[in-house]
Coordinates of C-alpha atoms in Angstrom, one line a residue:
M1 CA -24.7 -18.8 -120.4
D2 CA -25.7 -15.2 -120.3
K3 CA -26.7 -15.2 -124.0
F4 CA -28.8 -18.4 -123.5
L5 CA -30.6 -16.9 -120.5
F6 CA -31.2 -13.6 -122.3
L7 CA -32.6 -15.5 -125.3
F8 CA -34.8 -17.7 -123.1
C9 CA -36.2 -14.6 -121.3
A10 CA -36.7 -12.7 -124.6
I11 CA -38.6 -15.6 -126.2
F12 CA -40.7 -16.2 -123.1
T13 CA -41.6 -12.5 -122.9
V14 CA -42.5 -12.3 -126.5
S15 CA -44.7 -15.3 -126.2
L16 CA -46.7 -13.7 -123.4
L17 CA -47.4 -10.6 -125.5
G18 CA -49.9 -12.4 -127.7
T19 CA -52.2 -13.0 -124.7
L20 CA -52.4 -9.3 -124.1
A21 CA -53.9 -8.7 -127.5
L22 CA -56.9 -11.0 -127.0
P23 CA -60.2 -9.3 -127.1
A24 CA -62.1 -9.0 -123.9
E25 CA -65.6 -10.4 -123.8
A26 CA -68.4 -8.2 -122.6
T27 CA -70.1 -9.7 -119.6
D28 CA -72.9 -8.7 -117.4
V29 CA -71.1 -7.1 -114.4
T30 CA -74.2 -7.2 -112.2
A31 CA -74.8 -10.9 -112.5
F32 CA -72.9 -13.2 -110.0
E33 CA -72.5 -16.8 -110.8
N34 CA -72.1 -19.4 -108.1
P35 CA -68.5 -20.6 -108.4
L36 CA -69.4 -24.0 -107.0
G37 CA -72.2 -24.6 -109.5
T38 CA -75.7 -25.7 -108.7
G39 CA -76.4 -28.7 -106.6
V40 CA -72.8 -29.2 -105.5
G41 CA -72.4 -31.5 -102.5
L42 CA -69.6 -31.9 -100.0
R43 CA -68.1 -34.8 -101.9
T44 CA -67.6 -32.6 -105.0
I45 CA -66.1 -29.8 -102.9
I46 CA -63.6 -32.2 -101.3
Q47 CA -62.7 -33.7 -104.7
N48 CA -62.1 -30.2 -106.1
I49 CA -59.9 -29.3 -103.1
I50 CA -57.9 -32.5 -103.5
A51 CA -57.5 -32.0 -107.2
F52 CA -56.2 -28.4 -106.6
L53 CA -53.7 -29.6 -104.0
I54 CA -52.4 -32.3 -106.2
G55 CA -51.9 -29.9 -109.0
L56 CA -50.2 -27.4 -106.7
A57 CA -47.9 -30.1 -105.4
A58 CA -47.0 -31.2 -108.9
F59 CA -46.3 -27.6 -109.9
V60 CA -44.0 -27.1 -106.9
S61 CA -42.2 -30.4 -107.7
L62 CA -41.7 -29.4 -111.3
A63 CA -40.4 -26.0 -110.2
A64 CA -38.0 -27.7 -107.9
I65 CA -36.7 -29.8 -110.9
V66 CA -36.2 -26.6 -112.9
Y67 CA -34.5 -24.9 -109.9
G68 CA -32.2 -27.9 -109.5
G69 CA -31.4 -27.8 -113.2
F70 CA -30.4 -24.2 -113.0
R71 CA -28.3 -24.9 -110.0
L72 CA -26.7 -27.8 -111.8
I73 CA -25.8 -25.6 -114.8
L74 CA -24.5 -22.7 -112.7
G75 CA -22.9 -24.9 -110.0
A76 CA -20.9 -26.9 -112.6
V77 CA -18.7 -23.8 -112.9
S78 CA -18.1 -23.3 -109.2
S79 CA -17.6 -26.6 -107.4
D80 CA -18.4 -30.3 -107.2
Q81 CA -20.3 -29.8 -104.0
E82 CA -22.8 -27.5 -105.8
V83 CA -23.2 -30.0 -108.5
A84 CA -23.9 -32.8 -105.9
R85 CA -26.4 -30.5 -104.1
A86 CA -28.2 -29.7 -107.4
K87 CA -28.4 -33.4 -108.3
Q88 CA -29.9 -34.1 -104.9
I89 CA -32.5 -31.4 -105.4
I90 CA -33.5 -32.9 -108.8
Y91 CA -33.5 -36.5 -107.3
W92 CA -35.9 -35.6 -104.5
A93 CA -38.1 -33.5 -106.7
V94 CA -38.5 -36.4 -109.1
I95 CA -39.3 -38.7 -106.2
G96 CA -41.9 -36.2 -105.0
L97 CA -43.4 -36.1 -108.4
V98 CA -43.7 -39.9 -108.5
V99 CA -45.3 -39.9 -105.0
I100 CA -47.8 -37.3 -106.1
G101 CA -48.6 -39.3 -109.2
M102 CA -49.1 -42.5 -107.3
G103 CA -51.2 -40.7 -104.7
A104 CA -53.4 -39.3 -107.5
A105 CA -53.8 -42.7 -109.0
I106 CA -54.7 -44.2 -105.6
L107 CA -57.3 -41.5 -105.1
E108 CA -58.8 -42.2 -108.5
V109 CA -59.1 -45.9 -107.7
V110 CA -60.7 -45.2 -104.4
Q111 CA -63.2 -42.7 -105.9
F112 CA -64.1 -45.2 -108.6
I113 CA -64.7 -47.9 -106.0
L114 CA -66.8 -45.7 -103.8

């Protein structure tokens, strides 16, 4: 398990090194751009906030699935109670992800109708 975790961390770290070598673009530091864009209304702002919150909730749910997976792997060594708890974490995280997806679909339908 330790070798696998070390190998995973090493590959992940090496994969991030390539982004550090990307050239920086020269930008005008005195010019400020409106982050909302031009002519942005309240409806667009609310849509952007909802999209951000849905993305954040999906990320948290996926992180919970990964956390439950790690607890499942590590808990399999210690006790059956840890395995049951890890399976419960994964179960509820998947249900949360399904609810988030259904909520996003409902919002898309409502926005299309309106």
